[in-house]
mmCIF file of C-alpha atoms in Angstrom:
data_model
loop_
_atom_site.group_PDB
_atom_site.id
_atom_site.type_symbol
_atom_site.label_atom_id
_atom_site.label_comp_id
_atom_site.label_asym_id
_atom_site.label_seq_id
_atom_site.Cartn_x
_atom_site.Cartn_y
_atom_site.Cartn_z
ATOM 1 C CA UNK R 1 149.819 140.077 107.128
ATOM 2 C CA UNK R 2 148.745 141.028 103.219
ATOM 3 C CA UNK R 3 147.062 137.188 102.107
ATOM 4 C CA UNK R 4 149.159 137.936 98.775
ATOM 5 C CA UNK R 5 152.751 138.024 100.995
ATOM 6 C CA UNK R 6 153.072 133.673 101.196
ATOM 7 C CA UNK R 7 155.130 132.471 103.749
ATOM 8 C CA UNK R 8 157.644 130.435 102.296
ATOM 9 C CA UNK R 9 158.234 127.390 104.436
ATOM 10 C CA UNK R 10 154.482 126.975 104.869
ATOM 11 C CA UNK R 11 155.076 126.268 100.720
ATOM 12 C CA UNK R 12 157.474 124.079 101.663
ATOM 13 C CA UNK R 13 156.129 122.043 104.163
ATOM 14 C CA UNK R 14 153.053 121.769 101.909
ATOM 15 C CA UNK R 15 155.157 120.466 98.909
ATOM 16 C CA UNK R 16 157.051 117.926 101.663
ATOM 17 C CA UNK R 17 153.658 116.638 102.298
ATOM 18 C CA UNK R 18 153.505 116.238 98.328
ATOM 19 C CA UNK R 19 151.362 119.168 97.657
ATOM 20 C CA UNK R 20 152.531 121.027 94.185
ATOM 21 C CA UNK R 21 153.715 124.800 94.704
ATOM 22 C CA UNK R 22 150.822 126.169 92.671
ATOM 23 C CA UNK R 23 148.533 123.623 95.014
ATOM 24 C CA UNK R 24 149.757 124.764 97.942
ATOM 25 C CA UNK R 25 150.192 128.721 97.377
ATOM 26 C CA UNK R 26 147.292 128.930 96.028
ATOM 27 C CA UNK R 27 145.870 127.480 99.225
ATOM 28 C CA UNK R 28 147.605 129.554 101.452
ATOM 29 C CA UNK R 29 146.605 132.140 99.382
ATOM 30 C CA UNK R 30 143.111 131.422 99.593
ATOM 31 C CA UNK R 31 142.997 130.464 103.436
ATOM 32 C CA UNK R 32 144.559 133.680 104.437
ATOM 33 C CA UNK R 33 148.180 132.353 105.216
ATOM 34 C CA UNK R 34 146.992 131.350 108.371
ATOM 35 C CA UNK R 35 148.197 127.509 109.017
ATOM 36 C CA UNK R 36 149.078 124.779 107.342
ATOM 37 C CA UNK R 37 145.866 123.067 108.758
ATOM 38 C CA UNK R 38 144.091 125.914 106.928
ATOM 39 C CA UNK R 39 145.482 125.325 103.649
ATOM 40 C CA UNK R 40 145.165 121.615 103.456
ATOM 41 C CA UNK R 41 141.496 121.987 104.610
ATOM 42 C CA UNK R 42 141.122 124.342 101.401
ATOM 43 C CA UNK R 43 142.505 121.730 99.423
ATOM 44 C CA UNK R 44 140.535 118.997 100.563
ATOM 45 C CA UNK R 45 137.372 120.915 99.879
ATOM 46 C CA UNK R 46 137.991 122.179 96.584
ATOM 47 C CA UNK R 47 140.002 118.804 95.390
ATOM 48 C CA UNK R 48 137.193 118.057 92.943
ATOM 49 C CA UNK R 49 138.019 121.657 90.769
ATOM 50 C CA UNK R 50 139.682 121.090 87.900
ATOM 51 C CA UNK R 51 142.169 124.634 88.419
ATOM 52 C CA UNK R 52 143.045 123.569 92.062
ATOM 53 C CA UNK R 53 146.546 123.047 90.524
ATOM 54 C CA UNK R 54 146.996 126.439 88.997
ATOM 55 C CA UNK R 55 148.950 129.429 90.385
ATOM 56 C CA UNK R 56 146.358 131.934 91.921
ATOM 57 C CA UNK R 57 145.840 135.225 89.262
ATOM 58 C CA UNK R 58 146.676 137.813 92.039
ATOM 59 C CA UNK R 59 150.191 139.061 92.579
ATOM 60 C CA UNK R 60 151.840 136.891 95.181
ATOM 61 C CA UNK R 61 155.110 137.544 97.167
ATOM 62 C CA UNK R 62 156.858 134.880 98.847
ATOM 63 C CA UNK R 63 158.284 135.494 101.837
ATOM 64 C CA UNK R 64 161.663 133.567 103.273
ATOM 65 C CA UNK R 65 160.766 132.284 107.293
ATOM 66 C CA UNK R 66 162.978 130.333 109.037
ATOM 67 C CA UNK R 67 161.897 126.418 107.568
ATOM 68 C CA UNK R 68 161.428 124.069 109.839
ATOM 69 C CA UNK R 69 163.158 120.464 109.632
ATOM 70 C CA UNK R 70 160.535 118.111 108.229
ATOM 71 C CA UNK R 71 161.669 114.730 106.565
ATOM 72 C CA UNK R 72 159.841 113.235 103.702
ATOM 73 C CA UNK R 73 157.991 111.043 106.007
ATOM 74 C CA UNK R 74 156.929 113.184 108.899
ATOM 75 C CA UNK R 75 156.025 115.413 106.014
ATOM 76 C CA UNK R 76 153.047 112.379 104.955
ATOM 77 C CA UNK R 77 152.117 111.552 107.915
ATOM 78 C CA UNK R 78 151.469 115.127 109.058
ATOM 79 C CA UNK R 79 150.014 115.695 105.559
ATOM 80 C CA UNK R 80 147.812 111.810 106.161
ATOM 81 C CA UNK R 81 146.771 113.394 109.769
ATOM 82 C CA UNK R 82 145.701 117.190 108.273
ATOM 83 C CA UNK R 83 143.871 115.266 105.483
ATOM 84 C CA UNK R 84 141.818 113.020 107.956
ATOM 85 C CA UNK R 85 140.952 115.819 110.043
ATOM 86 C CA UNK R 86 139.524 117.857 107.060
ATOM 87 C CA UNK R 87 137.653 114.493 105.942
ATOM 88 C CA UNK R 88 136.137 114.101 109.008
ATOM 89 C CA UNK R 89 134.860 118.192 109.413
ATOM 90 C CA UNK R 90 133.267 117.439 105.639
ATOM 91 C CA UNK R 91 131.652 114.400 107.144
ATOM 92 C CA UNK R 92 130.009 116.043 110.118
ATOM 93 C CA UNK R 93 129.188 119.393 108.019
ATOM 94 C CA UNK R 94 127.516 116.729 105.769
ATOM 95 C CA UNK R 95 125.961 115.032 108.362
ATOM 96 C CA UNK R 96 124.704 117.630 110.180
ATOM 97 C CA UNK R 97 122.781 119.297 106.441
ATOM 98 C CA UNK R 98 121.806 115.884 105.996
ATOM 99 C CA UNK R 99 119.945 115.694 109.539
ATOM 100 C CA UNK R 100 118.418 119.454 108.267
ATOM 101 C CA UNK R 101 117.310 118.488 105.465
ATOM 102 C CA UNK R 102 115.671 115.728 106.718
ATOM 103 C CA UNK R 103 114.240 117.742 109.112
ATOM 104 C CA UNK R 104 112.686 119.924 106.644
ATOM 105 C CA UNK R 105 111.488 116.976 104.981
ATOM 106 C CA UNK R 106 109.718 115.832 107.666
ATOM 107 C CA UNK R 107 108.170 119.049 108.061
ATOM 108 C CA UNK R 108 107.136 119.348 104.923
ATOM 109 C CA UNK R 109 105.394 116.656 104.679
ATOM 110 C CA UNK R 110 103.421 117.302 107.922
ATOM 111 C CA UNK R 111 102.028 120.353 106.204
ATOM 112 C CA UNK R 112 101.318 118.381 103.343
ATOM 113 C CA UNK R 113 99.349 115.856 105.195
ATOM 114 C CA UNK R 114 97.516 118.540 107.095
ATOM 115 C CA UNK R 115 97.053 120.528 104.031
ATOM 116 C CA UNK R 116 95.231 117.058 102.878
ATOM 117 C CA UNK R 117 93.090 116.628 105.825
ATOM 118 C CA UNK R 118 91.825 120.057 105.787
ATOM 119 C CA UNK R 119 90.849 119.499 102.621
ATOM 120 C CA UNK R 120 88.865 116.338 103.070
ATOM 121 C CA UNK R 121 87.350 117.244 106.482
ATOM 122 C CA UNK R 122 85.918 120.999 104.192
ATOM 123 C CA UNK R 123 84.719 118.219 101.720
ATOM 124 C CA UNK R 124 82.913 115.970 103.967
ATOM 125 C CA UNK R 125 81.466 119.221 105.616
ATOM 126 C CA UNK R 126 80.334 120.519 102.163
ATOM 127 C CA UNK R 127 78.760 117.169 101.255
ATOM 128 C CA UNK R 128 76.790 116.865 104.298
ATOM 129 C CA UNK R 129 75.808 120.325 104.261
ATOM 130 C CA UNK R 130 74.809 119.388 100.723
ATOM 131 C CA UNK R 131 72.854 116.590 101.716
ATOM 132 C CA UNK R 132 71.444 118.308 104.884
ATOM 133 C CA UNK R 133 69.456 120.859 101.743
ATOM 134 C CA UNK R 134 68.592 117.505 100.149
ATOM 135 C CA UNK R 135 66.960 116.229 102.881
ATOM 136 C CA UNK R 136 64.895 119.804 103.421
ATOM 137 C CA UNK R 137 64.106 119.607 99.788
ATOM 138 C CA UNK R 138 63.194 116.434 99.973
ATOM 139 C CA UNK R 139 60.822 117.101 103.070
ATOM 140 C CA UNK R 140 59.110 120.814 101.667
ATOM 141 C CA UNK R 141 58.065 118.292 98.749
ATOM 142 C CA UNK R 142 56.920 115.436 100.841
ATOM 143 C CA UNK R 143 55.097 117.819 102.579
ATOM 144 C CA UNK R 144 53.683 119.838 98.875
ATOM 145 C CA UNK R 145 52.325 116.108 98.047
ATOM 146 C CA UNK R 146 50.682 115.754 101.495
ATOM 147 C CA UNK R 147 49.276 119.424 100.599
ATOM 148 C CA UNK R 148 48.072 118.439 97.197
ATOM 149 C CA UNK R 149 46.479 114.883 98.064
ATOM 150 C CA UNK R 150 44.206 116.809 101.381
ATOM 151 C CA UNK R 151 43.154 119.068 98.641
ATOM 152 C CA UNK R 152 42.279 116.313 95.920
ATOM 153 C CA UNK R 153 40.603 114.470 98.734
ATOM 154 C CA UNK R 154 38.422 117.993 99.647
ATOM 155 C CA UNK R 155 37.724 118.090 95.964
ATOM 156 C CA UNK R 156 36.222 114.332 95.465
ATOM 157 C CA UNK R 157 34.199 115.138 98.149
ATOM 158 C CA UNK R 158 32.783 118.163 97.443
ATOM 159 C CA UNK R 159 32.310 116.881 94.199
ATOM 160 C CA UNK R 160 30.649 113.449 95.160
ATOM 161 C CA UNK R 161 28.919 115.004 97.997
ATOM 162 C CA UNK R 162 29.308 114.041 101.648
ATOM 163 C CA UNK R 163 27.232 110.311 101.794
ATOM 164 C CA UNK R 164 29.712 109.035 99.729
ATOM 165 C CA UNK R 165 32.837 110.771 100.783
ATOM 166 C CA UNK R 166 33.768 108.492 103.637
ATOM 167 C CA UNK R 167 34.058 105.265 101.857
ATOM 168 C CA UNK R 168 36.038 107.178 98.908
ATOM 169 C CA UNK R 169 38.081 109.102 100.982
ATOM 170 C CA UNK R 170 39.445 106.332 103.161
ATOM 171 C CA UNK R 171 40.102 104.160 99.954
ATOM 172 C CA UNK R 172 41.833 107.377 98.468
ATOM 173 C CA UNK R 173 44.143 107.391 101.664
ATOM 174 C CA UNK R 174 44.901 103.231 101.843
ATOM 175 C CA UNK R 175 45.913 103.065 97.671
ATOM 176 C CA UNK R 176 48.132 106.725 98.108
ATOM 177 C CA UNK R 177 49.995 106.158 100.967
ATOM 178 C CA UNK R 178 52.123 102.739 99.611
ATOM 179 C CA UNK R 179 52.713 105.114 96.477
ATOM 180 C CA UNK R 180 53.829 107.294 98.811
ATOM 181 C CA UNK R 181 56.438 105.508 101.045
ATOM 182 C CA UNK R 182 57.023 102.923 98.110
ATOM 183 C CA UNK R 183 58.265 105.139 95.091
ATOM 184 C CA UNK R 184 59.756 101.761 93.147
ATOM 185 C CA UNK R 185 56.251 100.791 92.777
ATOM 186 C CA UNK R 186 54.847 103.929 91.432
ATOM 187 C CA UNK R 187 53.652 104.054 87.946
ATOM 188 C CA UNK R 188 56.038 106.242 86.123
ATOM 189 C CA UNK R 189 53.262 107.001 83.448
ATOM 190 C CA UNK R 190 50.968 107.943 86.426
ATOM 191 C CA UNK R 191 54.178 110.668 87.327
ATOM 192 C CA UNK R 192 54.392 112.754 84.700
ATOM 193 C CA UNK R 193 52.684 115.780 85.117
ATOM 194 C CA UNK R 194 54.690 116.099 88.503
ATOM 195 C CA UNK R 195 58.598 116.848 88.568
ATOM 196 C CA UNK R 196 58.979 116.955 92.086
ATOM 197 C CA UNK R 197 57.571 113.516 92.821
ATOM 198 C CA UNK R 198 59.684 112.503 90.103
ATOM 199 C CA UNK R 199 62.779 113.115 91.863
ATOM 200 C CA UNK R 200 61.290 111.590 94.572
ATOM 201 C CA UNK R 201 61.021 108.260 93.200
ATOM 202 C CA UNK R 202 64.189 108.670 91.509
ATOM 203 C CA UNK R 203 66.573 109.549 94.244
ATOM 204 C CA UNK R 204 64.568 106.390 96.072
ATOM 205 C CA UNK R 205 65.155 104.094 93.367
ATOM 206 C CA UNK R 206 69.120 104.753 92.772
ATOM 207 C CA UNK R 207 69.272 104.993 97.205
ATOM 208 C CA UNK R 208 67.703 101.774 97.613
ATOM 209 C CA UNK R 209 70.420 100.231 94.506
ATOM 210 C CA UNK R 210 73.137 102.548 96.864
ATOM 211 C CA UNK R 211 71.911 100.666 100.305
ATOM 212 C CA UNK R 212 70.997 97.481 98.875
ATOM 213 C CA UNK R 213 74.881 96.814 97.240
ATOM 214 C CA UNK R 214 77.150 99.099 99.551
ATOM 215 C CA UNK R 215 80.373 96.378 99.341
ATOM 216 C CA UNK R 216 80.012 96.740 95.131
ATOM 217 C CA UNK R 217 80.927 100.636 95.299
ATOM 218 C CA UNK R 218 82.589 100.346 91.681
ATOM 219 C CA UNK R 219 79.828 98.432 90.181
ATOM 220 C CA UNK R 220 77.337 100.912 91.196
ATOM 221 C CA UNK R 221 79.190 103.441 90.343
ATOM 222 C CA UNK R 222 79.317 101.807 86.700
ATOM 223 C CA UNK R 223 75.387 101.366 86.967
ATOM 224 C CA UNK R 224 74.641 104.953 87.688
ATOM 225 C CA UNK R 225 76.779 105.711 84.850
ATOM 226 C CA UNK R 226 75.565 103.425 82.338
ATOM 227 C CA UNK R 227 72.123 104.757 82.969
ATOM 228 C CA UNK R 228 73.241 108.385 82.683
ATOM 229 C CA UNK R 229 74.372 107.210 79.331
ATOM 230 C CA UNK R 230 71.085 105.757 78.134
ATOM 231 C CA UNK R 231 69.236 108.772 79.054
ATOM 232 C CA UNK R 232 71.030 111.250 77.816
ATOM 233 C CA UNK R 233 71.001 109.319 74.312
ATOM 234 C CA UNK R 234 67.585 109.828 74.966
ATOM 235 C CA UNK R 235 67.265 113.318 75.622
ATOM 236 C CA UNK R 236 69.547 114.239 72.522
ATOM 237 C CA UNK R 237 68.303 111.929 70.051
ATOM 238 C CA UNK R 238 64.246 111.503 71.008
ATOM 239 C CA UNK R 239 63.687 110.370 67.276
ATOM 240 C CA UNK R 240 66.477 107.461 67.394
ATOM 241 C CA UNK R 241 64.777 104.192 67.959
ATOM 242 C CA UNK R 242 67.882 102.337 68.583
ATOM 243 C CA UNK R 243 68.725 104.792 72.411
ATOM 244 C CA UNK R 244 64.940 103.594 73.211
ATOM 245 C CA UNK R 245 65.228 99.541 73.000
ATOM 246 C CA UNK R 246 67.714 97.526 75.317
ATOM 247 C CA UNK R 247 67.908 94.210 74.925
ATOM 248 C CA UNK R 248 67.902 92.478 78.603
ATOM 249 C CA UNK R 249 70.316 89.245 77.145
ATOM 250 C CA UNK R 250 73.099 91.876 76.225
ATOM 251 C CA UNK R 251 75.828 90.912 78.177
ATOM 252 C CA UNK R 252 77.713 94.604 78.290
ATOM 253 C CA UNK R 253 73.565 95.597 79.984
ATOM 254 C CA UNK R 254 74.080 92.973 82.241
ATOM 255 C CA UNK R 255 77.196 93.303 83.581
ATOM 256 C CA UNK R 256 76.215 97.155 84.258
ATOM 257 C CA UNK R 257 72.889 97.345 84.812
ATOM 258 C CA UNK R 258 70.646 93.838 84.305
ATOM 259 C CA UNK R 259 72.987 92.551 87.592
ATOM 260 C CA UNK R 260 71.262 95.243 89.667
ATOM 261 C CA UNK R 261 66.773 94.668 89.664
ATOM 262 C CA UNK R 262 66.842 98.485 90.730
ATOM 263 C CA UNK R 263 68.598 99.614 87.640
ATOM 264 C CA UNK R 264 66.415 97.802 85.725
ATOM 265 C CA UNK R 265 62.813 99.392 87.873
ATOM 266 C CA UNK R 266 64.865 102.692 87.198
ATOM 267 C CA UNK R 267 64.631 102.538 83.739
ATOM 268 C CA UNK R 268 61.079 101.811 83.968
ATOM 269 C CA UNK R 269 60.448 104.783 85.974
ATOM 270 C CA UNK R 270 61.465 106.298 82.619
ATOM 271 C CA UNK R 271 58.745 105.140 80.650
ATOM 272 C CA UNK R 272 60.530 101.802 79.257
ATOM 273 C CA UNK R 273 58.507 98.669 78.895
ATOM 274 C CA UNK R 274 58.746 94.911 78.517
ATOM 275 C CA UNK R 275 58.261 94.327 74.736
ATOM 276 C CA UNK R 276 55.780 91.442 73.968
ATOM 277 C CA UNK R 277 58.946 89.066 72.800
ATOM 278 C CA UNK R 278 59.765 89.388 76.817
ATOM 279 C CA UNK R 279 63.422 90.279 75.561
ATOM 280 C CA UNK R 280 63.718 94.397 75.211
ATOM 281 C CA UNK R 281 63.062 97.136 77.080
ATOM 282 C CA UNK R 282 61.342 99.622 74.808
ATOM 283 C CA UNK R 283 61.058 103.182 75.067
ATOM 284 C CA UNK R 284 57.689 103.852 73.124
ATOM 285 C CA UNK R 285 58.183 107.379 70.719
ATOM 286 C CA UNK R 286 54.569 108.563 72.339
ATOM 287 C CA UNK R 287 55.518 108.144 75.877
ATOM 288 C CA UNK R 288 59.093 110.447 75.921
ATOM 289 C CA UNK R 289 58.806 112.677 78.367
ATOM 290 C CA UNK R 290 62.004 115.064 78.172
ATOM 291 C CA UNK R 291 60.951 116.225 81.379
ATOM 292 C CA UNK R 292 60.678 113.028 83.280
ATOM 293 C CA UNK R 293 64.051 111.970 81.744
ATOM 294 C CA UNK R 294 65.444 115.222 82.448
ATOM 295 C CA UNK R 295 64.893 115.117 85.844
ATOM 296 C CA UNK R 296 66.071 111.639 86.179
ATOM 297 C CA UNK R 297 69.356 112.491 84.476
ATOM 298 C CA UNK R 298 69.625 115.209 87.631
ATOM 299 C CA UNK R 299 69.003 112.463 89.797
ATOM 300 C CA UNK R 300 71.822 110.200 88.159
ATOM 301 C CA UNK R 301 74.011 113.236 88.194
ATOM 302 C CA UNK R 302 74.103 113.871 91.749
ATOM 303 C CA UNK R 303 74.267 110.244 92.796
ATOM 304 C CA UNK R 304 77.767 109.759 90.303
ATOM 305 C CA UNK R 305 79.158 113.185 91.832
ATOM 306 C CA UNK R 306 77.967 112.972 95.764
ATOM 307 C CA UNK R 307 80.137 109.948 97.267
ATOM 308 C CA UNK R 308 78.045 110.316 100.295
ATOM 309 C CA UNK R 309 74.656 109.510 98.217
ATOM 310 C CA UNK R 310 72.138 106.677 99.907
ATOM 311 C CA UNK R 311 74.366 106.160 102.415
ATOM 312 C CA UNK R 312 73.537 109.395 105.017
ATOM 313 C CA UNK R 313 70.052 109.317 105.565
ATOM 314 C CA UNK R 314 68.352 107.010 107.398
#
């Protein structure tokens, strides 16, 4: 049958069940003339438009069939029972694209969380294979400085000749080594003219501040940064007296830095001093050493971006 030839008493049992006669043709229209369970499903899904009650725009011919005999109230209650039924096929179709799209939620966020891990498990690996090249550095220039002091010590004796090598060269090795395996008590005016042992004592001092306070993350953290701050004021202003004297009593220094005795041997490792009033650190103008602070703003640098810093090695 053509869907624009309407069977009449399928209108009319539609208006008995108090559908209008543009509702209900253009239902049938729409749901292929099929059943009356057709049309009302049509109408219950598309109750919400706001032209549900307008005649459909194609050319519709109305057939006479046979009606059947409906009263007014069978009409309701079969209209109340085809009504139910097309609630309840909404509710499971919405149920079941609810359960899907949970589903895909679900999934989703698996991805996501696997996405995340991957991403944190390649950072760990790239920090440790970071700090794995630390460590070598650190070694090839632990093992330079051994180089260099066997050579100083075959130099003082060849200069000082061999009766009084022995006693020298002994003394040499007891007053090295501590400087050595101690870098906080190193002499940073004695470190100069040597970068790499710089970084040495460096990366030992802001370690052992690391180690020593592991449960104050965040405080450290503010440490290292305050002391980045002081020495690149340093490095960009050389001539400003003001970046080269702290006062110790300063309350912002202490809650950042005074709280911590390595951030304090750090800055010394700079070149800063106790001033005679006991009060001030003081950078003196003649002993800047843009390299020394340089390499100590490296040092700082590395320990604010590695989150694995002082707390890998051994």
């Amino acid at each position: 049958m053509d869907a624009s030839e309407i069977n009449r008493s399928l209108v009319s049992e539609l208006e008995a069940m108090g559908f209008s006669e543009a509702q209900a043709t253009k239902a049938l229209c729409s749901s292929g003339n099929s059943s009356l369970e057709a049309a009302v499903n049509w109408i219950v899904d598309h109750e919400d438009e706001a032209n549900n009650d307008e005649m459909p725009m194609v050319s519709v011919d109305i057939i006479e069939t046979p009606t059947p005999t409906f009263d007014s109230e069978q009409a309701k209650l079969k209209a109340q029972e085809l009504r139910e039924r097309a609630r309840k096929r909404r509710e499971e179709e919405e149920k079941k694209l609810d359960k899907e799209r949970e589903k895909e939620r679900i999934r989703a966020g698996k991805e996501r969380l696997a996405t995340k891990r991957m991403a944190e498990e390649n950072e760990r690996k790239r920090f440790e294979a970071q700090r794995k090249t630390e460590k070598e550095e650190e070694r090839r220039a632990r093992e330079r400085i051994r180089q260099k002091l066997q050579q100083d010590m075959a130099d003082r004796r060849a200069r000082l000749g061999s009766s009084f090598n022995s006693g020298t060269s002994s003394k040499f090795i007891k007053t090295s080594e501590p400087e050595t395996k101690n870098p906080l008590k190193v002499d940073s005016a004695a470190l100069s003219g040597n970068l790499i042992t710089n970084k040495e004592v460096f990366m030992g001092c802001l370690r052992s501040l690391r180690r020593q306070h592991k449960e104050e993350d965040v405080k450290v953290q503010q440490a290292f940064k305050t002391l980045l701050v002081y020495v690149r004021n340093i490095v960009s202003n050389p001539d400003e007296g003001k970046f080269r004297k702290i006062r110790l009593s300063n309350p912002a220094f202490q809650a950042r830095v005074g709280i911590f005795k390595e951030g304090v041997q750090f800055l010394q490792l700079c070149g800063f001093e106790r001033a005679e009033e006991g009060d001030f650190l003081v950078l003196r103008s003649n002993k800047v050493n843009m390299a020394l602070l340089r390499s100590a703003g490296m040092v700082l640098h590395s320990a604010i971006t590695n989150p694995f810093f002082g707390l890998l090695s051994k």
